[in-house]
PDB file of C-alpha atoms in Angstrom:
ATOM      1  CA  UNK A  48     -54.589 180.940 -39.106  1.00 53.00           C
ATOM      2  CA  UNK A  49     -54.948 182.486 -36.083  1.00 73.00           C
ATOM      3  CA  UNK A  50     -57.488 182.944 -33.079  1.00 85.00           C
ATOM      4  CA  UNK A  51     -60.734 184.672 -34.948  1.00 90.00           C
ATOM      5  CA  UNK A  52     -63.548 186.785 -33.327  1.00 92.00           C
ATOM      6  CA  UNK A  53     -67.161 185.547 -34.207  1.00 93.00           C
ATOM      7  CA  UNK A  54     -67.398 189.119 -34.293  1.00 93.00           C
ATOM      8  CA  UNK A  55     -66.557 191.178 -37.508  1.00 95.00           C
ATOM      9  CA  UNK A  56     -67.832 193.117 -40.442  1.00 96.00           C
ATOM     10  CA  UNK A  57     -66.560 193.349 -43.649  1.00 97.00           C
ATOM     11  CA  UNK A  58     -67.691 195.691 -46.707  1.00 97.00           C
ATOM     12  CA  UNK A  59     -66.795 195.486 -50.637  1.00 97.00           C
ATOM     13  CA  UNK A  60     -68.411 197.265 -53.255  1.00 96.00           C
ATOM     14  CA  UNK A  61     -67.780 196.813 -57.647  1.00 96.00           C
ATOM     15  CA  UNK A  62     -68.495 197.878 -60.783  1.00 94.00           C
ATOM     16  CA  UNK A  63     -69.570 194.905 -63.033  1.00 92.00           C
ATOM     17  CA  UNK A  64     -71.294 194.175 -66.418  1.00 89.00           C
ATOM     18  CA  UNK A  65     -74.562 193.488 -64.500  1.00 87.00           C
ATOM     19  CA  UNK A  66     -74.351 196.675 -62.185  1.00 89.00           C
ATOM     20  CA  UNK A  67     -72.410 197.719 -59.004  1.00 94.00           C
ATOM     21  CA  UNK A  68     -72.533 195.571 -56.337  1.00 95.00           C
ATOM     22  CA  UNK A  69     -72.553 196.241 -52.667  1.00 97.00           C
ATOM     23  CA  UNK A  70     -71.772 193.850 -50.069  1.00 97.00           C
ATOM     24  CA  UNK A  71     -71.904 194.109 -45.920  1.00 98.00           C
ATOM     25  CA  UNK A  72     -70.971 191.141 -44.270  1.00 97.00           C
ATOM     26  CA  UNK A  73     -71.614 191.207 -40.254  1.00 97.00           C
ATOM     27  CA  UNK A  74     -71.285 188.228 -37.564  1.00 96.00           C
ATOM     28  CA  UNK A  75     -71.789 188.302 -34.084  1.00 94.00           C
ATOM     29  CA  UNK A  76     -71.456 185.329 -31.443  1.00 92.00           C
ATOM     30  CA  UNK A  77     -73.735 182.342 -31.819  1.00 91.00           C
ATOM     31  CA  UNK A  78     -73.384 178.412 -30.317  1.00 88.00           C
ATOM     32  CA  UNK A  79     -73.678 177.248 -33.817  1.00 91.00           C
ATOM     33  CA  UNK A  80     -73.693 178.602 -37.823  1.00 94.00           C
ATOM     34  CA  UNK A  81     -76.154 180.552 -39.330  1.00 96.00           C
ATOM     35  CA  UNK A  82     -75.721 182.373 -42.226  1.00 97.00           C
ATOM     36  CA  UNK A  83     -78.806 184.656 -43.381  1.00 96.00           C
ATOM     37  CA  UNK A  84     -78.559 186.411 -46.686  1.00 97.00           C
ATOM     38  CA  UNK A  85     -79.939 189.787 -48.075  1.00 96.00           C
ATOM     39  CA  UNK A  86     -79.965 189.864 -51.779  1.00 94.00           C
ATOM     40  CA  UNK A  87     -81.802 190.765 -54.902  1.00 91.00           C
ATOM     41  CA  UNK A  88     -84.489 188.950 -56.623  1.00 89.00           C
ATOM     42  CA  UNK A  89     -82.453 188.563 -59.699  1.00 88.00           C
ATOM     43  CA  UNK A  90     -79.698 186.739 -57.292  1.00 90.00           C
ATOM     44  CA  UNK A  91     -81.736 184.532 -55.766  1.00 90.00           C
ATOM     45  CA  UNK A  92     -80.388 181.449 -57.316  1.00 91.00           C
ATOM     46  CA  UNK A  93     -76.745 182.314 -56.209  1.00 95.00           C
ATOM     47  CA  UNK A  94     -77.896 182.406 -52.536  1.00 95.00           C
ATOM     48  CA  UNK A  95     -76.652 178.394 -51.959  1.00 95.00           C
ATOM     49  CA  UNK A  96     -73.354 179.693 -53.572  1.00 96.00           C
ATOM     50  CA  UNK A  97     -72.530 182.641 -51.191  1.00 97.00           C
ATOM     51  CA  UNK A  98     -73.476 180.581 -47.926  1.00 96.00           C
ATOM     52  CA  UNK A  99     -70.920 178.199 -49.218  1.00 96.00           C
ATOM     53  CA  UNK A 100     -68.342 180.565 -49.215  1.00 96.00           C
ATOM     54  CA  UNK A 101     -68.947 181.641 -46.122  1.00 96.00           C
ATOM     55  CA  UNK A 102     -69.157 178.348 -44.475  1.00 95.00           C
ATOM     56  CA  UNK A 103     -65.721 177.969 -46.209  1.00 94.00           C
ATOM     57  CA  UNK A 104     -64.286 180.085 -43.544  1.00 93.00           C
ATOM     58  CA  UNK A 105     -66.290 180.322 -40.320  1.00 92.00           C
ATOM     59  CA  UNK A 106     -67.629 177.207 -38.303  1.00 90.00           C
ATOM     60  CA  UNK A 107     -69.903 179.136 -35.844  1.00 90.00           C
ATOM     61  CA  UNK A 108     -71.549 182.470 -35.309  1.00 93.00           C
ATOM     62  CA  UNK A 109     -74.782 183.888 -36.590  1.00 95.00           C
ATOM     63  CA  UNK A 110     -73.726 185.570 -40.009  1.00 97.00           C
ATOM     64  CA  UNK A 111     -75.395 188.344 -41.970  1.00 97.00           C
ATOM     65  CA  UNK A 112     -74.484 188.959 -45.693  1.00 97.00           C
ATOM     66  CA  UNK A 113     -76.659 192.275 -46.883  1.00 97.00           C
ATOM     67  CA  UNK A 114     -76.251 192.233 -50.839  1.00 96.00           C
ATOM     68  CA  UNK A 115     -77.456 195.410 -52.816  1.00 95.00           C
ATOM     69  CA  UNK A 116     -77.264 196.377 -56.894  1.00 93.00           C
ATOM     70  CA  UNK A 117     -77.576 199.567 -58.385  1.00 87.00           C
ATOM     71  CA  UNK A 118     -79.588 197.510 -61.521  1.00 78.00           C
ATOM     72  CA  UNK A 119     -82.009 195.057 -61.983  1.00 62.00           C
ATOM     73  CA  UNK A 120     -81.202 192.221 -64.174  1.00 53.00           C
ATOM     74  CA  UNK A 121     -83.443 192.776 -66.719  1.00 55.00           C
ATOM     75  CA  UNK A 122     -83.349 195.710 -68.046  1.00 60.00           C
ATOM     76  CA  UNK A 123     -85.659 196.906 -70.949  1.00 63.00           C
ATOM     77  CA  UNK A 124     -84.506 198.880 -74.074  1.00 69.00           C
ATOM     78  CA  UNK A 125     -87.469 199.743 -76.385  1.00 72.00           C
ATOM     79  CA  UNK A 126     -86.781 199.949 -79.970  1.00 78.00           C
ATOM     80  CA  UNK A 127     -89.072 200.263 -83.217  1.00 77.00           C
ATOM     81  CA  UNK A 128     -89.588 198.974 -86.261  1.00 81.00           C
ATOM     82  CA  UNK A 129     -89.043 200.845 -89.533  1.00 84.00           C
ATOM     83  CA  UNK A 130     -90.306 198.966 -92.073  1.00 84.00           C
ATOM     84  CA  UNK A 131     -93.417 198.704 -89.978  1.00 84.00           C
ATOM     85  CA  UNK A 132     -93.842 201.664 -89.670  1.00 80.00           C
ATOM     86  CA  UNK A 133     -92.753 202.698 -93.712  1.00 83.00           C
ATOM     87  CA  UNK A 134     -95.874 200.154 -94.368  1.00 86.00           C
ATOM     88  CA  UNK A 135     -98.443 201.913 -92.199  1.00 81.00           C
ATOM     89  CA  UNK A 136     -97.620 205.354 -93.592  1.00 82.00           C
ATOM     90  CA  UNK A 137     -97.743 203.549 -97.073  1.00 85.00           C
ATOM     91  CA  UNK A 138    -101.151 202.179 -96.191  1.00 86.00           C
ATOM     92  CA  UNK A 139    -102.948 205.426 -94.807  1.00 81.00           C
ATOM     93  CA  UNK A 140    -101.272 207.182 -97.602  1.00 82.00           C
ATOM     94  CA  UNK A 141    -103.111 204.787-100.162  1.00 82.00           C
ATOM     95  CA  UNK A 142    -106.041 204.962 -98.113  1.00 81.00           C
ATOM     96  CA  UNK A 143    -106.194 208.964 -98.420  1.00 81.00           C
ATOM     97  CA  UNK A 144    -105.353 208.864-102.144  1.00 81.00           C
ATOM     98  CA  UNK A 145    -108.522 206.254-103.198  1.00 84.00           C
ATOM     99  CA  UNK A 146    -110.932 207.762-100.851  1.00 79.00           C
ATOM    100  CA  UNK A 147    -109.753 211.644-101.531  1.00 81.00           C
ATOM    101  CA  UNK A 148    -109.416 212.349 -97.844  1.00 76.00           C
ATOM    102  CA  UNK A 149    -107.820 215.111 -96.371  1.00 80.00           C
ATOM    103  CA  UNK A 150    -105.875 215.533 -93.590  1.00 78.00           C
ATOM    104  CA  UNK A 151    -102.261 214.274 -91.905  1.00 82.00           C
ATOM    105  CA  UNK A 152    -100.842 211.220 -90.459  1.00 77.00           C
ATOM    106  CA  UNK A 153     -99.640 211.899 -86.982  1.00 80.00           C
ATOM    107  CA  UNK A 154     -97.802 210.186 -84.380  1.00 77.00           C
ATOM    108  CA  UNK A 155    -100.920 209.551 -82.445  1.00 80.00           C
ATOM    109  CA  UNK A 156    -102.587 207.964 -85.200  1.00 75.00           C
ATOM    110  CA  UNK A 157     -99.353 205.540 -85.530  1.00 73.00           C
ATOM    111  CA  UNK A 158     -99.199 204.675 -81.820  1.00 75.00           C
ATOM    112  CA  UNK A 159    -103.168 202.994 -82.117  1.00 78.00           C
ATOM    113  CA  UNK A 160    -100.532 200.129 -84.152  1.00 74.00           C
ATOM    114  CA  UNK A 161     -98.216 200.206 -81.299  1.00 72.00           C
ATOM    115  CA  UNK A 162     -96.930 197.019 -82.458  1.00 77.00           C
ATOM    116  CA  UNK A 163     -94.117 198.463 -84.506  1.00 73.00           C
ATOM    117  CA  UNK A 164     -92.324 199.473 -80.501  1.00 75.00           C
ATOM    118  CA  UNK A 165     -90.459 196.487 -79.048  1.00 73.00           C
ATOM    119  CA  UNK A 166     -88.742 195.794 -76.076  1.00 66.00           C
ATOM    120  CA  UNK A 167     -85.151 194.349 -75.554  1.00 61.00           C
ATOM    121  CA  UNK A 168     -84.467 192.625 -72.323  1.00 57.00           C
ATOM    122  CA  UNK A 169     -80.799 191.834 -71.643  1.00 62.00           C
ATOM    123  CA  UNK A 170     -80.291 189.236 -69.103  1.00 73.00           C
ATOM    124  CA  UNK A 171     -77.163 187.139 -67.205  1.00 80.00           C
ATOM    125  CA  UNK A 172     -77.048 183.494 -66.468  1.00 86.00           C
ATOM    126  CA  UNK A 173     -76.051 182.659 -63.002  1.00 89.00           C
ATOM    127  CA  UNK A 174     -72.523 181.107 -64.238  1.00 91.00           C
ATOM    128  CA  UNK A 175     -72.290 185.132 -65.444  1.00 91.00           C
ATOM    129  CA  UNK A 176     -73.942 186.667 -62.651  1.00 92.00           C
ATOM    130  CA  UNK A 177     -71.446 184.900 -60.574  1.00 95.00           C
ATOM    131  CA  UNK A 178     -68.643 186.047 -62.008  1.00 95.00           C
ATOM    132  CA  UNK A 179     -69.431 189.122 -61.362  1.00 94.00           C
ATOM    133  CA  UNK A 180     -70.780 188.764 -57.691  1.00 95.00           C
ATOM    134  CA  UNK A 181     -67.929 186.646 -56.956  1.00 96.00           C
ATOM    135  CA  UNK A 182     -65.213 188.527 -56.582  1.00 97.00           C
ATOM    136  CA  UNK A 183     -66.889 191.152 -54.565  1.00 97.00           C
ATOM    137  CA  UNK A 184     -67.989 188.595 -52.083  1.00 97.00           C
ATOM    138  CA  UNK A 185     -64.460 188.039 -52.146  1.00 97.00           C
ATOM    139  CA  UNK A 186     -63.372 190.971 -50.908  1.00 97.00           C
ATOM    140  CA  UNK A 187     -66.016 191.622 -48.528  1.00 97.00           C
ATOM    141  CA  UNK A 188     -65.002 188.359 -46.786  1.00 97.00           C
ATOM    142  CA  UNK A 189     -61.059 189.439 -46.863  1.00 96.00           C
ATOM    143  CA  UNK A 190     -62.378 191.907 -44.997  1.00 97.00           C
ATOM    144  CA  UNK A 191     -64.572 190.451 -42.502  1.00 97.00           C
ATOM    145  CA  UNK A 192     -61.679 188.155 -41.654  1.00 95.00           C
ATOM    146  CA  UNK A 193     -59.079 190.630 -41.266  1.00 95.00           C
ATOM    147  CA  UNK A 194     -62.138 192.374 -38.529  1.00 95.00           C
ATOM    148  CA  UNK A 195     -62.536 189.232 -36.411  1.00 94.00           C
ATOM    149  CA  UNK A 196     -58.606 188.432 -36.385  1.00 93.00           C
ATOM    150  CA  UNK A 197     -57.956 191.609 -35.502  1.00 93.00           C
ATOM    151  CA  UNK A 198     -61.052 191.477 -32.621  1.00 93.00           C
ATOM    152  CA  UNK A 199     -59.406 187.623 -31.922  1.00 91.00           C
ATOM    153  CA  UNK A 200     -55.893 188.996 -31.398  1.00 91.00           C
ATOM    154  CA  UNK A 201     -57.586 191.863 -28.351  1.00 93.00           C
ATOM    155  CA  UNK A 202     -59.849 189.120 -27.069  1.00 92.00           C
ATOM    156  CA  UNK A 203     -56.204 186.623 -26.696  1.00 92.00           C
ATOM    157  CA  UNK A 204     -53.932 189.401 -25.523  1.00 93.00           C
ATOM    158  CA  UNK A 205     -57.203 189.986 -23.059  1.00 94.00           C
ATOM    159  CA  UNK A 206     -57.446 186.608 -21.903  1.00 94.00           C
ATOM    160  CA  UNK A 207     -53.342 186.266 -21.481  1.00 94.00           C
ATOM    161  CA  UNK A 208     -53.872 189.382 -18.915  1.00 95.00           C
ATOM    162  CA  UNK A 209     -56.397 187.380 -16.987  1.00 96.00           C
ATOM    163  CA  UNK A 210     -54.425 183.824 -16.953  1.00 95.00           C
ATOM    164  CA  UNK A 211     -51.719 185.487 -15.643  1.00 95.00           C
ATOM    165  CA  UNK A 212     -53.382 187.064 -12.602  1.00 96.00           C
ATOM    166  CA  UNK A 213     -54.964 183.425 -12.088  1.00 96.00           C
ATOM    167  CA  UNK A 214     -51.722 181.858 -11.985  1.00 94.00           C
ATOM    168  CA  UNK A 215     -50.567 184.483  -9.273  1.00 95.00           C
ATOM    169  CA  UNK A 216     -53.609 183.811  -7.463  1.00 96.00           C
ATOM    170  CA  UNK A 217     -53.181 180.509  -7.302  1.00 94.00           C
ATOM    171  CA  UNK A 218     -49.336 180.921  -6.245  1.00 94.00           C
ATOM    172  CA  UNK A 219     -50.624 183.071  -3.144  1.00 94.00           C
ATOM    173  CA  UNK A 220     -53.064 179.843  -2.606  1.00 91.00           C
ATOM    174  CA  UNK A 221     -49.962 177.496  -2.355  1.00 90.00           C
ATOM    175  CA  UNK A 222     -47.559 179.580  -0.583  1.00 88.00           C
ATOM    176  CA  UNK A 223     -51.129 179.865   2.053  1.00 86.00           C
ATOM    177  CA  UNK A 224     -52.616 176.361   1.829  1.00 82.00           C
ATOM    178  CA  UNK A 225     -48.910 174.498   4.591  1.00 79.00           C
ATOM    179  CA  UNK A 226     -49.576 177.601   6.687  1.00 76.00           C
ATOM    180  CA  UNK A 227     -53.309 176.501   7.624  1.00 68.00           C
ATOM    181  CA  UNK A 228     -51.493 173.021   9.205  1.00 64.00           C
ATOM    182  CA  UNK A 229     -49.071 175.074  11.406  1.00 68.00           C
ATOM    183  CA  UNK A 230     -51.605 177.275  12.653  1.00 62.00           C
ATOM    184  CA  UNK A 231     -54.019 174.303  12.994  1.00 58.00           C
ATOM    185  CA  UNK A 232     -51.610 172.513  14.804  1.00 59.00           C
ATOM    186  CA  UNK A 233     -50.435 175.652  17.763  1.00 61.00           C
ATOM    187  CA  UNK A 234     -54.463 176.434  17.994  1.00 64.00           C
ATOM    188  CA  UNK A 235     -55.377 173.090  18.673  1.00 55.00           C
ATOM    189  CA  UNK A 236     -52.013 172.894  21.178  1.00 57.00           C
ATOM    190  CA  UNK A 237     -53.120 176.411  22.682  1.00 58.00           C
ATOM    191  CA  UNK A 238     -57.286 174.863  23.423  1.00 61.00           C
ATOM    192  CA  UNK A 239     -56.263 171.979  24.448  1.00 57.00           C
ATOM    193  CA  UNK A 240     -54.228 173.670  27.127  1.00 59.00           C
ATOM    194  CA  UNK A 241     -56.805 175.632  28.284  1.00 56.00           C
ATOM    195  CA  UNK A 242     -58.905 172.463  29.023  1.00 55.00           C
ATOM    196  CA  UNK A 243     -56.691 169.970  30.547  1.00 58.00           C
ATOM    197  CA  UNK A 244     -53.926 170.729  33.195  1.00 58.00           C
ATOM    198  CA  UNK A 245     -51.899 167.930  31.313  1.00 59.00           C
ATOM    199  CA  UNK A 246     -49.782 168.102  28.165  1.00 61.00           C
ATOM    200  CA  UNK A 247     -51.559 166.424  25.853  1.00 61.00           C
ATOM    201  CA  UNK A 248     -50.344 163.069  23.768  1.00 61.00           C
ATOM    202  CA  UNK A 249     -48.072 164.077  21.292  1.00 66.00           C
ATOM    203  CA  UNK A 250     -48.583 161.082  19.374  1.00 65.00           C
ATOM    204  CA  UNK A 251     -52.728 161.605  19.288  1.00 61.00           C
ATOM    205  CA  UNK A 252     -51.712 165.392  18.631  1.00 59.00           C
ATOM    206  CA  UNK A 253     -50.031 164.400  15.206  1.00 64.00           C
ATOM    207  CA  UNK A 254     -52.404 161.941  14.452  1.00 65.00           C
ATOM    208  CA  UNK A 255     -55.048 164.823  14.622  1.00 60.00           C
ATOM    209  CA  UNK A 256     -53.265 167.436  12.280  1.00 55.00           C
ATOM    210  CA  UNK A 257     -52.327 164.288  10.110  1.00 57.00           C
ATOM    211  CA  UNK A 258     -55.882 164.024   9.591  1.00 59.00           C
ATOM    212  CA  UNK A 259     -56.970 167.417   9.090  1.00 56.00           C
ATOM    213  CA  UNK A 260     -53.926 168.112   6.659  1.00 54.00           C
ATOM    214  CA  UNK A 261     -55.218 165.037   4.663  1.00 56.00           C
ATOM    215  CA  UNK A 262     -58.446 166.326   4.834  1.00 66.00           C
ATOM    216  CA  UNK A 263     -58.066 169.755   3.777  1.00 68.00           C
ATOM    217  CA  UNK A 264     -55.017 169.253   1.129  1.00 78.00           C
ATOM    218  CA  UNK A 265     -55.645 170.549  -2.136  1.00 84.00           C
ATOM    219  CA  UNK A 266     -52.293 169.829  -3.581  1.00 84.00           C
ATOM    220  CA  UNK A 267     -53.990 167.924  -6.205  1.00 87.00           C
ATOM    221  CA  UNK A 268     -56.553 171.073  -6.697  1.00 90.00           C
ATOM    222  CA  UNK A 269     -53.841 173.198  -7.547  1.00 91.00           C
ATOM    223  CA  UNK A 270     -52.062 170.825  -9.609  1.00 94.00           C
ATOM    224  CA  UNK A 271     -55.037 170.215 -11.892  1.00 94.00           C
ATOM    225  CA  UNK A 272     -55.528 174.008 -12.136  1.00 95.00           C
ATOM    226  CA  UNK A 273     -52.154 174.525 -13.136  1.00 94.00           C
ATOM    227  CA  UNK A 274     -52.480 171.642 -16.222  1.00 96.00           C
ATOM    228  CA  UNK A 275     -55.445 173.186 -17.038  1.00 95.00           C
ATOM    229  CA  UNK A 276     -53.931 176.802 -17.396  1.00 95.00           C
ATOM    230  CA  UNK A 277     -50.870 175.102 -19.593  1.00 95.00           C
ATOM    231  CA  UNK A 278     -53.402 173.591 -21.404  1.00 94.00           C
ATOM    232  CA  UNK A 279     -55.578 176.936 -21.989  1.00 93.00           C
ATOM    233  CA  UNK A 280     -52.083 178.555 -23.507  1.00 92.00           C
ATOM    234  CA  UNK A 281     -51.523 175.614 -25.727  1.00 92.00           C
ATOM    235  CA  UNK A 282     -54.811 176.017 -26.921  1.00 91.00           C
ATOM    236  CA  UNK A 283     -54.866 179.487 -27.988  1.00 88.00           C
ATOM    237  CA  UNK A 284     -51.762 178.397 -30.016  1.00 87.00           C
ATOM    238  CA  UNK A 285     -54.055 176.306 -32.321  1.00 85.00           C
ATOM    239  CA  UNK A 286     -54.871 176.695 -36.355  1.00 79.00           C
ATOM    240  CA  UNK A 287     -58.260 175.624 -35.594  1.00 83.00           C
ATOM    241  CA  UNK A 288     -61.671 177.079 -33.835  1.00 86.00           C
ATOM    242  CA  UNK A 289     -61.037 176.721 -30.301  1.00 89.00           C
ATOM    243  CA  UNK A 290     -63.750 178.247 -28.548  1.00 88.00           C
ATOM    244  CA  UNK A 291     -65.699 175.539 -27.336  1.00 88.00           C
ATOM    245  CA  UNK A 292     -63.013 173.641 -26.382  1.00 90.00           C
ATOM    246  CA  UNK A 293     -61.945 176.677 -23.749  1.00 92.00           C
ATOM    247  CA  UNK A 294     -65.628 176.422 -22.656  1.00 91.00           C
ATOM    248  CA  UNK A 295     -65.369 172.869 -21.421  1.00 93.00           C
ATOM    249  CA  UNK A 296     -61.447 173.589 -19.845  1.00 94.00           C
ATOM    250  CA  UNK A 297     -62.964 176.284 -18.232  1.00 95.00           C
ATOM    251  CA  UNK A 298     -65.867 174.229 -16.482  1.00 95.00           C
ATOM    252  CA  UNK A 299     -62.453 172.281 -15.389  1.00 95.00           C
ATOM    253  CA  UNK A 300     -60.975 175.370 -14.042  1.00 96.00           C
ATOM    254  CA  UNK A 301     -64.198 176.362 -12.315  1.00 95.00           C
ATOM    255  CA  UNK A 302     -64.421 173.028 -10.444  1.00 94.00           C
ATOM    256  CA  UNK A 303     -61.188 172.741  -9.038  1.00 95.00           C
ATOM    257  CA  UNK A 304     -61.410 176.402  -7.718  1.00 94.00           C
ATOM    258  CA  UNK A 305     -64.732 175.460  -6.101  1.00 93.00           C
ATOM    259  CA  UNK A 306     -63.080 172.414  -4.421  1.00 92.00           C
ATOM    260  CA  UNK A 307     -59.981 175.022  -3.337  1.00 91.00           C
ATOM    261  CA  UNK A 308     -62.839 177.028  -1.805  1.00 88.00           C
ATOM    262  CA  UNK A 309     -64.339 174.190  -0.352  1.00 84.00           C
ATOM    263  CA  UNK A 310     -61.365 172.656   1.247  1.00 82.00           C
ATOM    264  CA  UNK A 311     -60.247 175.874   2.518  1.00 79.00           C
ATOM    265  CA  UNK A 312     -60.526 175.969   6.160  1.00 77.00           C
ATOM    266  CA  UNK A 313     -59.284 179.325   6.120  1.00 83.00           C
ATOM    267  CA  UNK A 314     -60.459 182.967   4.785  1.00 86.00           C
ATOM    268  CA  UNK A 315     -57.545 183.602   3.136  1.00 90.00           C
ATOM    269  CA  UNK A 316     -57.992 180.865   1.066  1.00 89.00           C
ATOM    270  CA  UNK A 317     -61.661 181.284   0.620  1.00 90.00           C
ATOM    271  CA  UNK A 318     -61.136 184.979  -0.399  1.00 94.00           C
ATOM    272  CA  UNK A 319     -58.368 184.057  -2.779  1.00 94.00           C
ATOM    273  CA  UNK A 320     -60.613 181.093  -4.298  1.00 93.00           C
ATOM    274  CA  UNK A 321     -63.318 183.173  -4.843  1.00 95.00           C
ATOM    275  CA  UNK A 322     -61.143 185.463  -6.660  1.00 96.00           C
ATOM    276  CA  UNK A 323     -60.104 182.809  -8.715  1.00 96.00           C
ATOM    277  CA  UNK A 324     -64.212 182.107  -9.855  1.00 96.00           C
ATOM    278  CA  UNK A 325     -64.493 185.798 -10.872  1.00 96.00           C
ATOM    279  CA  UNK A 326     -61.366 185.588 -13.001  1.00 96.00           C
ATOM    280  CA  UNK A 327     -62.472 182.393 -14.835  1.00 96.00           C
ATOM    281  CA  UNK A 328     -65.504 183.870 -15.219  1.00 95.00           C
ATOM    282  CA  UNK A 329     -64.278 187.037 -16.775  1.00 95.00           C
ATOM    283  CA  UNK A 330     -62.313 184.629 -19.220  1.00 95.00           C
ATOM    284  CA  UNK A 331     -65.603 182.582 -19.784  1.00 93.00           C
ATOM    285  CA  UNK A 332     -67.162 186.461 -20.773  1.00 92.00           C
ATOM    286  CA  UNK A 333     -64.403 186.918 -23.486  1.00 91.00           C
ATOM    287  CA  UNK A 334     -64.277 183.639 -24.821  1.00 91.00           C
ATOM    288  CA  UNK A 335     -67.984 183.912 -25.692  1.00 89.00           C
ATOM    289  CA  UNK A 336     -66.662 185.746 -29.113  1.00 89.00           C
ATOM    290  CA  UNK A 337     -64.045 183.180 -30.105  1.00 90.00           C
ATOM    291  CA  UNK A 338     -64.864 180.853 -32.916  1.00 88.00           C
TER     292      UNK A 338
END
């Protein structure tokens, strides 16, 4: 199994006993299942069977199955009765001869007994009707799946594209984040020059950048962020629905960029955190689709 789109549509069409069947199958993105189905009348009581199939091999998404046949179930052949009608000819016939009337028997006179036409109605059980629906849902959901793995596989290779840049991004934030001490530290040298004639304590000078590297240090930030990406790749390795589990690891990425951002103390930082929000966020677009 791999990665699937919620996103797909599928189409099978056959020729059966009980007509030829057309099926569309069609799912977009949706928090949980729904499956609506599109049939006719004489299908109705199959409707339970199809949803089950479908549930059989999608766990979320908001599914459409549109199911059209060329034939009603029942259809009508009218037949008629000979002897029926050899005994109303025999009767008008005897009727003529006793009373010495005149005139024909004609086909209008026989249809006032329209009793002698019946109708044949052949229907299917559902057990039947199934077997020939059946294996053209079939197909139509081979080929529904084969549309959302091959959507799943863009939407991955996608999301690789953008995981990569993040981990880039967050390279350029750790080769910054020791530079903001060094600076901090000659700035706070240079001021402090300006306003005293004397040097001032080195001792108190450490103990200052000590503190503002300890407040500012987001080596566990980046840390996190980096488990979480390993974790995102290990994820999309799964046999198994994944895509709210990326949601939530995602809301984990987004809050230790925020706290990068936050901790910054520095523009390039804060630029390069930011970045890192719009590229989880462009991740949290695709993986809308994934099942």
């Amino acid at each position: 199994m791999s990665i699937r789109s919620m996103t797909g549509f599928g189409l099978a069409e056959g020729l059966t006993p009980s007509g030829t069947y057309r099926i569309e199958i069609r799912g977009v993105n949706n928090r949980f299942l729904e499956i609506q189905v599109r049939q006719p009348k004489f299908t109705a009581g199959l409707e339970q069977q199809i949803k089950k199939e479908i549930n059989s091999i999608i766990s979320r998404g908001s599914v459409s199955v549109f199911i059209t046949c060329d034939k009603e179930q029942e259809e009508t052949t009218l037949t008629w009765d000979k002897a029926s009608v050899d005994n109303y000819m025999a009767i008008f016939h005897e009727i003529q001869s006793t009373y010495n009337l005149d005139g024909k028997v004609t086909l209008s006179d026989l249809l006032n007994f329209s009793d002698f036409i019946k109708s044949e109605s052949t229907t299917f059980e559902e057990s039947v009707l199934w077997g020939h629906l059946g294996p053209v849902l079939a197909d139509a959901i081979a080929a529904f799946q084969k549309a959302r793995e091959a959507e799943g596989e863009y939407i991955i290779n996608e999301l690789k594209k953008i995981v990569e840049e993040i981990n880039r991004t967050l390279e350029q934030v750790e080769l910054r984040a020791p530079l903001r001490i060094t600076e901090y530290a000659k700035n706070l040298s240079e001021r402090i020059q300006k306003l005293i004639e004397n040097p001032p304590d080195p001792l108190r000078m450490e103990t200052e950048i000590a503190l503002f590297a300890d407040r500012l240090d987001i080596t566990e930030e980046c840390t996190r962020l980096h488990a979480h990406i390993n974790k995102f790749y290990d994820d999309i390795k799964k046999d198994e629905p994944v895509g709210k589990s990326l949601g939530f690891l995602l809301q984990e990425m987004n809050r230790e960029a925020n706290t990068i951002g936050s901790k910054a103390n520095d523009t390039e930082i804060s630029h390069l955190s930011v970045k890192l929000k719009e590229l989880i966020e462009r991740i949290r677009e695709q993986i809308q689709n994934i099942e």
